[in-house]
Coordinates of N, CA and C in Angstrom, one line a residue:
X1 N 41.3 -38.7 16.4 CA 40.4 -39.3 15.2 C 40.1 -38.3 14.3
X2 N 40.1 -38.4 13.0 CA 39.8 -37.4 12.0 C 38.3 -37.3 12.0
X3 N 37.9 -36.1 11.5 CA 36.5 -35.7 11.4 C 35.7 -36.8 10.6
X4 N 36.3 -37.1 9.4 CA 35.7 -38.2 8.6 C 35.5 -39.5 9.4
X5 N 36.5 -39.9 10.0 CA 36.3 -41.2 10.8 C 35.2 -41.1 11.9
X6 N 35.2 -40.0 12.5 CA 34.2 -39.8 13.5 C 32.8 -39.8 12.9
X7 N 32.7 -39.2 11.8 CA 31.3 -39.1 11.1 C 30.9 -40.5 10.7
X8 N 32.0 -41.3 10.1 CA 31.7 -42.6 9.6 C 31.3 -43.5 10.7
X9 N 31.9 -43.3 11.9 CA 31.6 -44.1 13.0 C 30.2 -43.9 13.5
X10 N 29.9 -42.5 13.5 CA 28.5 -42.1 14.0 C 27.5 -42.6 13.1
X11 N 27.7 -42.6 11.8 CA 26.6 -42.9 10.8 C 26.5 -44.3 10.4
X12 N 27.6 -45.1 10.8 CA 27.6 -46.5 10.3 C 28.1 -46.6 8.8
X13 N 28.9 -45.5 8.4 CA 29.4 -45.4 7.1 C 28.3 -45.3 6.0
X14 N 27.2 -44.5 6.2 CA 26.2 -44.3 5.3 C 25.8 -42.8 5.4
X15 N 25.1 -42.3 4.3 CA 24.6 -40.9 4.3 C 23.6 -40.7 5.5
X16 N 23.8 -39.7 6.2 CA 23.0 -39.5 7.4 C 21.7 -38.9 7.0
X17 N 21.4 -38.6 5.7 CA 20.2 -38.1 5.3 C 19.4 -39.3 4.5
X18 N 20.0 -40.0 3.6 CA 19.3 -40.9 2.7 C 19.7 -42.3 2.9
X19 N 20.9 -42.5 3.7 CA 21.3 -43.9 4.0 C 22.1 -44.5 2.9
X20 N 22.5 -43.8 1.8 CA 23.3 -44.3 0.7 C 24.7 -44.7 1.2
X21 N 25.3 -45.6 0.6 CA 26.6 -46.0 1.0 C 27.7 -45.7 0.2
X22 N 27.4 -45.0 -1.0 CA 28.5 -44.7 -1.9 C 28.7 -43.2 -1.9
X23 N 30.0 -42.8 -2.4 CA 30.2 -41.4 -2.7 C 30.0 -40.6 -1.5
X24 N 30.4 -40.9 -0.4 CA 30.2 -40.1 1.0 C 31.2 -39.2 1.2
X25 N 30.9 -37.9 1.7 CA 31.9 -37.0 2.1 C 31.3 -36.1 3.2
X26 N 32.2 -35.3 3.8 CA 31.7 -34.4 4.9 C 31.0 -33.2 4.3
X27 N 29.9 -32.9 4.9 CA 29.1 -31.7 4.6 C 29.0 -30.8 5.8
X28 N 29.7 -29.6 5.7 CA 29.6 -28.7 6.8 C 28.4 -27.9 6.6
X29 N 27.6 -27.8 7.7 CA 26.3 -27.1 7.6 C 26.6 -25.5 7.6
X30 N 26.2 -24.9 6.4 CA 26.5 -23.5 6.4 C 25.4 -22.7 7.2
X31 N 25.6 -21.5 7.6 CA 26.8 -20.8 7.6 C 27.7 -21.4 8.7
X32 N 28.9 -21.9 8.4 CA 29.7 -22.7 9.3 C 30.3 -21.8 10.4
X33 N 29.9 -22.1 11.6 CA 30.4 -21.4 12.6 C 31.4 -22.2 13.5
X34 N 30.9 -23.6 13.7 CA 31.7 -24.5 14.4 C 32.4 -25.6 13.5
X35 N 31.8 -26.0 12.4 CA 32.2 -27.1 11.7 C 32.4 -28.3 12.7
X36 N 33.4 -29.0 12.6 CA 33.7 -30.1 13.4 C 32.5 -31.2 13.4
X37 N 32.5 -32.1 14.3 CA 31.5 -33.1 14.4 C 30.1 -32.6 14.7
X38 N 30.0 -31.6 15.5 CA 28.6 -30.9 15.7 C 28.0 -30.2 14.6
X39 N 28.9 -29.6 13.8 CA 28.4 -28.7 12.6 C 28.5 -29.4 11.2
X40 N 28.7 -30.7 11.2 CA 28.8 -31.5 10.0 C 28.1 -32.7 10.0
X41 N 27.9 -33.3 8.9 CA 27.3 -34.6 8.7 C 27.9 -35.3 7.4
X42 N 27.8 -36.6 7.5 CA 28.3 -37.5 6.4 C 27.1 -37.7 5.4
X43 N 27.3 -37.1 4.1 CA 26.3 -37.2 3.1 C 26.8 -37.6 1.8
X44 N 25.9 -38.2 1.0 CA 26.3 -38.7 -0.4 C 26.3 -37.6 -1.3
X45 N 26.9 -37.8 -2.5 CA 27.1 -36.8 -3.6 C 25.7 -36.3 -4.0
X46 N 24.7 -37.2 -4.1 CA 23.4 -36.8 -4.6 C 22.7 -35.8 -3.6
X47 N 22.7 -36.2 -2.3 CA 22.2 -35.2 -1.3 C 22.9 -33.7 -1.3
X48 N 24.2 -33.8 -1.4 CA 25.0 -32.6 -1.3 C 24.7 -31.7 -2.6
X49 N 24.7 -32.4 -3.7 CA 24.3 -31.7 -4.9 C 22.9 -30.9 -4.9
X50 N 22.0 -31.7 -4.3 CA 20.7 -31.1 -4.3 C 20.5 -30.0 -3.2
X51 N 21.2 -30.2 -2.1 CA 21.1 -29.3 -1.1 C 21.8 -27.8 -1.7
X52 N 22.9 -28.0 -2.3 CA 23.6 -26.8 -2.8 C 22.9 -26.2 -4.1
X53 N 22.2 -27.0 -4.9 CA 21.6 -26.5 -6.1 C 20.1 -26.8 -6.2
X54 N 19.3 -25.8 -5.8 CA 17.9 -26.0 -5.7 C 17.3 -26.6 -7.1
X55 N 17.9 -26.0 -8.2 CA 17.4 -26.6 -9.6 C 17.5 -28.1 -9.8
X56 N 18.5 -28.7 -9.0 CA 18.7 -30.1 -9.2 C 17.9 -31.0 -8.1
X57 N 16.9 -30.3 -7.4 CA 16.2 -31.0 -6.4 C 15.2 -32.0 -7.0
X58 N 15.4 -33.2 -6.5 CA 14.4 -34.3 -6.9 C 13.5 -34.6 -5.6
X59 N 12.3 -34.2 -5.6 CA 11.4 -34.1 -4.5 C 11.3 -35.5 -3.9
X60 N 11.2 -36.5 -4.7 CA 11.0 -37.9 -4.1 C 12.3 -38.4 -3.4
X61 N 13.4 -38.0 -3.9 CA 14.7 -38.4 -3.2 C 14.6 -38.0 -1.7
X62 N 13.9 -36.9 -1.4 CA 13.9 -36.4 0.0 C 12.8 -37.0 0.9
X63 N 12.1 -38.0 0.4 CA 11.3 -38.9 1.3 C 12.0 -39.5 2.4
X64 N 13.4 -39.6 2.2 CA 14.2 -40.2 3.2 C 14.2 -39.4 4.5
X65 N 13.8 -38.2 4.4 CA 13.8 -37.3 5.6 C 12.8 -37.8 6.6
X66 N 11.9 -38.6 6.2 CA 10.8 -39.2 7.1 C 11.5 -40.0 8.2
X67 N 12.7 -40.6 7.9 CA 13.4 -41.3 8.9 C 14.5 -40.4 9.5
X68 N 15.3 -39.7 8.6 CA 16.5 -39.0 9.1 C 16.2 -37.8 10.0
X69 N 15.0 -37.3 9.8 CA 14.6 -36.1 10.7 C 14.6 -36.3 12.1
X70 N 14.5 -37.6 12.5 CA 14.5 -38.1 13.8 C 15.9 -38.4 14.4
X71 N 16.9 -38.0 13.7 CA 18.3 -38.2 14.1 C 18.5 -37.4 15.5
X72 N 19.4 -37.9 16.2 CA 19.8 -37.3 17.6 C 20.8 -36.2 17.3
X73 N 21.4 -36.1 16.1 CA 22.5 -35.2 15.8 C 21.9 -33.8 15.3
X74 N 22.4 -32.7 15.8 CA 22.0 -31.4 15.4 C 22.1 -31.1 14.0
X75 N 23.2 -31.4 13.3 CA 23.5 -31.0 12.0 C 22.4 -31.8 11.0
X76 N 22.1 -33.0 11.4 CA 21.2 -33.8 10.5 C 19.8 -33.2 10.7
X77 N 19.4 -32.9 11.8 CA 18.1 -32.3 12.1 C 18.0 -30.9 11.4
X78 N 19.0 -30.2 11.4 CA 18.9 -28.8 10.7 C 18.9 -29.0 9.2
X79 N 19.6 -29.9 8.6 CA 19.5 -30.0 7.2 C 18.2 -30.6 6.8
X80 N 17.6 -31.5 7.6 CA 16.4 -32.1 7.4 C 15.3 -30.9 7.5
X81 N 15.3 -30.0 8.4 CA 14.3 -29.0 8.5 C 14.5 -28.1 7.3
X82 N 15.7 -27.8 6.9 CA 15.9 -26.9 5.7 C 15.4 -27.4 4.5
X83 N 15.5 -28.7 4.2 CA 15.1 -29.3 3.0 C 13.5 -29.5 3.1
X84 N 13.0 -29.9 4.2 CA 11.5 -29.9 4.3 C 10.9 -28.5 4.1
X85 N 11.6 -27.5 4.7 CA 11.1 -26.2 4.4 C 11.1 -25.7 2.9
X86 N 12.2 -26.1 2.3 CA 12.4 -25.8 0.9 C 11.2 -26.4 0.1
X87 N 10.9 -27.7 0.4 CA 9.9 -28.6 -0.4 C 8.5 -28.5 0.2
X88 N 8.2 -27.6 1.2 CA 7.0 -27.7 1.9 C 5.7 -27.5 1.0
X89 N 5.8 -26.9 -0.1 CA 4.7 -26.7 -1.0 C 4.3 -28.0 -1.7
X90 N 5.1 -29.0 -1.6 CA 4.7 -30.3 -2.2 C 3.6 -31.1 -1.3
X91 N 3.4 -30.7 -0.1 CA 2.4 -31.2 0.7 C 2.9 -32.1 1.8
X92 N 3.5 -33.3 1.4 CA 4.0 -34.2 2.4 C 5.2 -33.7 3.3
X93 N 6.0 -32.9 2.6 CA 7.1 -32.3 3.6 C 6.6 -31.4 4.7
X94 N 5.4 -30.7 4.4 CA 4.8 -29.8 5.4 C 4.3 -30.7 6.6
X95 N 3.8 -31.8 6.3 CA 3.3 -32.7 7.3 C 4.5 -33.2 8.2
X96 N 5.6 -33.5 7.6 CA 6.8 -33.9 8.5 C 7.3 -32.7 9.2
X97 N 7.3 -31.5 8.6 CA 7.9 -30.3 9.2 C 7.0 -30.0 10.5
X98 N 5.7 -30.3 10.4 CA 4.8 -30.1 11.5 C 5.1 -30.9 12.7
X99 N 5.8 -32.1 12.4 CA 6.1 -33.0 13.4 C 7.6 -32.8 14.0
X100 N 8.4 -32.1 13.2 CA 9.8 -32.0 13.6 C 10.0 -30.8 14.7
X101 N 10.7 -31.2 15.7 CA 11.0 -30.2 16.7 C 12.4 -29.9 16.8
X102 N 12.7 -28.6 16.8 CA 14.1 -28.1 17.0 C 14.2 -27.2 18.3
X103 N 15.2 -27.3 19.0 CA 15.5 -26.3 20.2 C 15.6 -24.9 19.5
X104 N 15.3 -23.9 20.3 CA 15.3 -22.5 19.8 C 16.6 -22.1 19.1
X105 N 17.7 -22.5 19.7 CA 19.0 -22.1 19.1 C 19.2 -22.8 17.7
X106 N 18.8 -24.1 17.6 CA 18.9 -24.8 16.5 C 18.0 -24.3 15.4
X107 N 16.8 -23.9 15.7 CA 15.8 -23.4 14.7 C 16.2 -22.0 14.3
X108 N 16.9 -21.2 15.1 CA 17.4 -19.9 14.6 C 18.6 -20.2 13.7
X109 N 19.3 -21.1 13.9 CA 20.6 -21.5 13.0 C 19.9 -22.0 11.6
X110 N 18.9 -22.9 11.7 CA 18.3 -23.5 10.6 C 17.7 -22.4 9.7
X111 N 17.2 -21.4 10.2 CA 16.5 -20.3 9.5 C 17.6 -19.4 8.7
X112 N 18.8 -19.5 9.2 CA 19.7 -18.7 8.6 C 19.9 -19.0 7.0
X113 N 19.5 -20.1 6.6 CA 19.6 -20.4 5.2 C 18.5 -19.7 4.3
X114 N 17.5 -19.3 5.0 CA 16.3 -18.7 4.2 C 15.4 -19.7 3.5
X115 N 15.7 -21.0 3.8 CA 14.9 -21.9 3.1 C 13.4 -22.0 3.5
X116 N 13.1 -21.4 4.5 CA 11.8 -21.4 5.1 C 10.9 -20.2 4.5
X117 N 11.5 -19.3 3.7 CA 10.9 -18.2 3.2 C 10.4 -18.5 1.7
X118 N 9.3 -17.8 1.4 CA 8.8 -17.9 0.0 C 9.7 -17.1 -0.8
X119 N 9.9 -17.4 -2.1 CA 10.9 -16.6 -3.0 C 10.6 -15.2 -2.9
X120 N 9.4 -14.7 -2.8 CA 9.2 -13.3 -2.8 C 9.6 -12.6 -1.5
X121 N 9.8 -13.4 -0.4 CA 10.3 -12.9 0.9 C 11.8 -13.0 1.0
X122 N 12.5 -13.7 0.2 CA 13.9 -13.7 0.4 C 14.7 -12.5 0.0
X123 N 15.8 -12.3 0.8 CA 16.6 -11.2 0.5 C 17.8 -11.8 -0.3
X124 N 18.0 -11.4 -1.6 CA 19.0 -11.9 -2.4 C 20.3 -11.0 -2.4
X125 N 21.4 -11.6 -1.9 CA 22.7 -10.9 -1.9 C 23.3 -11.1 -3.2
X126 N 23.8 -10.0 -3.8 CA 24.5 -10.1 -5.2 C 25.9 -9.4 -5.0
X127 N 26.9 -9.9 -5.7 CA 28.1 -9.2 -5.8 C 28.1 -8.1 -6.9
X128 N 29.3 -7.4 -7.0 CA 29.4 -6.3 -7.9 C 29.0 -6.7 -9.3
X129 N 29.1 -8.0 -9.7 CA 28.7 -8.4 -11.1 C 27.4 -9.0 -11.2
X130 N 26.6 -9.0 -10.1 CA 25.3 -9.5 -10.0 C 25.2 -11.0 -9.8
X131 N 26.3 -11.7 -9.5 CA 26.2 -13.1 -9.1 C 25.7 -13.2 -7.7
X132 N 24.9 -14.2 -7.5 CA 24.1 -14.4 -6.2 C 25.1 -14.9 -5.2
X133 N 25.1 -14.4 -4.0 CA 26.0 -14.8 -2.9 C 25.2 -15.6 -2.0
X134 N 25.9 -16.7 -1.4 CA 25.2 -17.6 -0.5 C 26.1 -17.7 0.7
X135 N 25.5 -18.1 2.0 CA 26.4 -18.2 3.1 C 27.4 -19.3 2.8
X136 N 28.6 -19.1 3.2 CA 29.6 -20.0 3.1 C 30.5 -19.8 1.8
X137 N 30.0 -18.8 1.0 CA 30.8 -18.5 -0.3 C 32.1 -17.8 0.0
X138 N 33.0 -17.7 -0.9 CA 34.2 -16.8 -0.7 C 34.1 -15.8 -1.7
X139 N 34.6 -14.6 -1.4 CA 34.6 -13.4 -2.2 C 36.0 -12.8 -2.2
X140 N 36.2 -11.9 -3.1 CA 37.5 -11.1 -3.2 C 37.1 -9.6 -3.2
X141 N 37.8 -8.8 -2.4 CA 37.5 -7.4 -2.4 C 37.9 -6.8 -3.7
X142 N 37.2 -5.9 -4.3 CA 37.6 -5.3 -5.6 C 38.0 -3.9 -5.4
X143 N 38.1 -3.4 -4.2 CA 38.7 -2.2 -3.9 C 39.1 -2.1 -2.4
X144 N 40.1 -1.2 -2.2 CA 40.5 -1.0 -0.8 C 39.4 -0.5 0.1
X145 N 39.2 -1.1 1.3 CA 38.1 -0.7 2.1 C 38.6 -0.3 3.4
X146 N 38.3 0.8 4.0 CA 38.6 1.3 5.3 C 37.6 0.6 6.3
X147 N 38.1 -0.1 7.3 CA 37.3 -0.8 8.2 C 36.9 0.2 9.3
X148 N 35.5 0.5 9.4 CA 34.9 1.3 10.3 C 35.3 1.0 11.7
X149 N 35.7 2.0 12.5 CA 36.0 1.8 14.0 C 37.4 1.3 14.2
X150 N 38.2 1.2 13.1 CA 39.7 0.9 13.3 C 40.4 1.6 12.3
X151 N 41.8 1.4 12.4 CA 42.8 2.0 11.5 C 43.0 1.1 10.3
X152 N 42.5 -0.1 10.3 CA 42.7 -1.2 9.3 C 42.2 -0.8 8.0
X153 N 42.9 -1.2 7.0 CA 42.4 -1.0 5.6 C 42.4 -2.4 4.9
X154 N 41.3 -3.0 4.5 CA 41.2 -4.3 3.8 C 41.5 -4.0 2.4
X155 N 42.6 -4.5 1.9 CA 43.2 -4.3 0.6 C 42.4 -4.9 -0.6
X156 N 42.5 -4.3 -1.7 CA 41.8 -5.0 -2.9 C 42.5 -6.2 -3.2
X157 N 41.7 -7.3 -3.6 CA 42.3 -8.6 -3.9 C 42.3 -9.5 -2.8
X158 N 41.9 -8.9 -1.4 CA 41.9 -9.9 -0.3 C 40.8 -10.8 -0.4
X159 N 41.0 -12.0 -0.1 CA 40.1 -13.2 -0.2 C 39.3 -13.2 1.1
X160 N 38.0 -13.2 1.2 CA 37.2 -13.3 2.4 C 36.5 -14.7 2.2
X161 N 36.8 -15.6 3.0 CA 36.2 -17.0 2.9 C 35.1 -17.2 3.9
X162 N 34.1 -18.1 3.5 CA 33.0 -18.4 4.3 C 32.2 -17.2 4.9
X163 N 31.7 -16.5 3.9 CA 31.0 -15.3 4.3 C 29.6 -15.7 4.9
X164 N 29.0 -14.8 5.8 CA 27.7 -15.0 6.3 C 26.9 -13.8 5.7
X165 N 25.6 -13.9 5.7 CA 24.7 -13.0 5.0 C 23.8 -12.2 6.1
X166 N 23.6 -11.0 5.8 CA 22.8 -10.2 6.6 C 21.3 -10.5 6.2
X167 N 20.6 -11.0 7.1 CA 19.1 -11.5 6.7 C 18.2 -10.3 6.6
X168 N 18.7 -9.1 7.0 CA 17.8 -7.9 7.0 C 18.1 -7.0 5.8
X169 N 19.4 -7.1 5.3 CA 19.8 -6.1 4.3 C 20.5 -6.8 3.2
X170 N 20.2 -6.7 2.0 CA 20.8 -7.5 0.8 C 22.1 -6.9 0.4
X171 N 22.5 -5.7 1.0 CA 23.8 -5.1 0.6 C 24.9 -5.4 1.6
X172 N 24.6 -6.2 2.7 CA 25.6 -6.5 3.7 C 25.9 -7.9 3.8
X173 N 27.2 -8.2 3.9 CA 27.7 -9.6 4.3 C 28.7 -9.4 5.3
X174 N 29.1 -10.5 5.9 CA 30.1 -10.4 7.0 C 31.2 -11.4 6.7
X175 N 32.4 -11.3 7.0 CA 33.5 -12.1 6.8 C 34.8 -11.7 7.5
X176 N 35.7 -12.6 7.6 CA 36.9 -12.3 8.3 C 38.0 -11.9 7.4
X177 N 38.6 -10.7 7.7 CA 39.8 -10.3 7.0 C 41.0 -10.3 8.1
X178 N 41.8 -11.3 7.8 CA 42.8 -11.6 8.9 C 42.0 -12.2 10.1
X179 N 42.2 -11.6 11.3 CA 41.5 -12.1 12.5 C 40.3 -11.3 12.8
X180 N 40.0 -10.4 12.0 CA 38.9 -9.4 12.3 C 37.7 -9.7 11.5
X181 N 36.5 -9.9 12.2 CA 35.2 -9.9 11.6 C 34.6 -8.6 11.1
X182 N 34.4 -8.5 9.8 CA 34.0 -7.1 9.4 C 32.7 -7.3 8.6
X183 N 31.9 -6.2 8.5 CA 30.8 -6.1 7.7 C 31.3 -5.5 6.3
X184 N 30.8 -6.1 5.2 CA 31.3 -5.7 3.8 C 30.1 -5.3 3.0
X185 N 30.1 -4.3 2.2 CA 29.1 -3.9 1.3 C 29.3 -4.8 0.1
X186 N 28.2 -5.5 -0.4 CA 28.3 -6.4 -1.5 C 28.7 -5.7 -2.8
X187 N 28.6 -4.4 -2.9 CA 29.1 -3.7 -4.1 C 30.6 -3.7 -4.3
X188 N 31.3 -4.1 -3.3 CA 32.7 -4.1 -3.3 C 33.4 -5.4 -3.3
X189 N 32.6 -6.4 -3.6 CA 33.2 -7.8 -3.6 C 32.8 -8.5 -5.0
X190 N 33.6 -9.5 -5.3 CA 33.3 -10.4 -6.5 C 33.3 -11.8 -6.0
X191 N 32.4 -12.7 -6.4 CA 32.3 -14.0 -5.8 C 33.5 -14.7 -6.4
X192 N 34.1 -15.6 -5.6 CA 35.2 -16.4 -6.2 C 34.6 -17.7 -6.8
X193 N 35.2 -18.1 -7.9 CA 34.8 -19.4 -8.5 C 35.6 -20.5 -7.8
X194 N 35.2 -21.8 -8.0 CA 35.9 -22.9 -7.4 C 37.4 -22.9 -7.8
X195 N 37.7 -22.4 -9.0 CA 39.0 -22.5 -9.6 C 39.9 -21.5 -8.9
X196 N 39.3 -20.4 -8.4 CA 40.2 -19.3 -7.8 C 40.8 -19.6 -6.4

């Protein structure tokens, strides 16, 4: 059975966050480590757009989390926690957040987005051109890089997909070059646009 079919069956063909029935697609919870049915949810275009772009957030839309935060599915609970954390200064999301329980592993994964941090606490990762990098983005190497601890050289122009961010240091990201997971300094990458 395809992932889409599994998620449709699990959700009753509705958004697992707001229960909308139109414009549904798979949303893989970043930073994606497993994907699949456990790392994904079925979401509407409105929810996905607002998850991905803070500027487009409509606070009242997310009142739906009052119901969906109780989902038995990990991906749904994690996204609910992230959105409530992002909106907590509105008042009511903090009340819901206080009631929401996540297992330790799930909470650690949920915090990888940084949504629980105030803007002043967030570590912002930027590429060589100053574009903001987020977990799950794809980047291109802008110079040949020797991989520490091996004889491998990551060539200029190599695409690194689905990067993860170092939460301690704004200069470091991680990604796979071939089969090897490497740490890359952000000064040597350029964010790929959707057209690339």
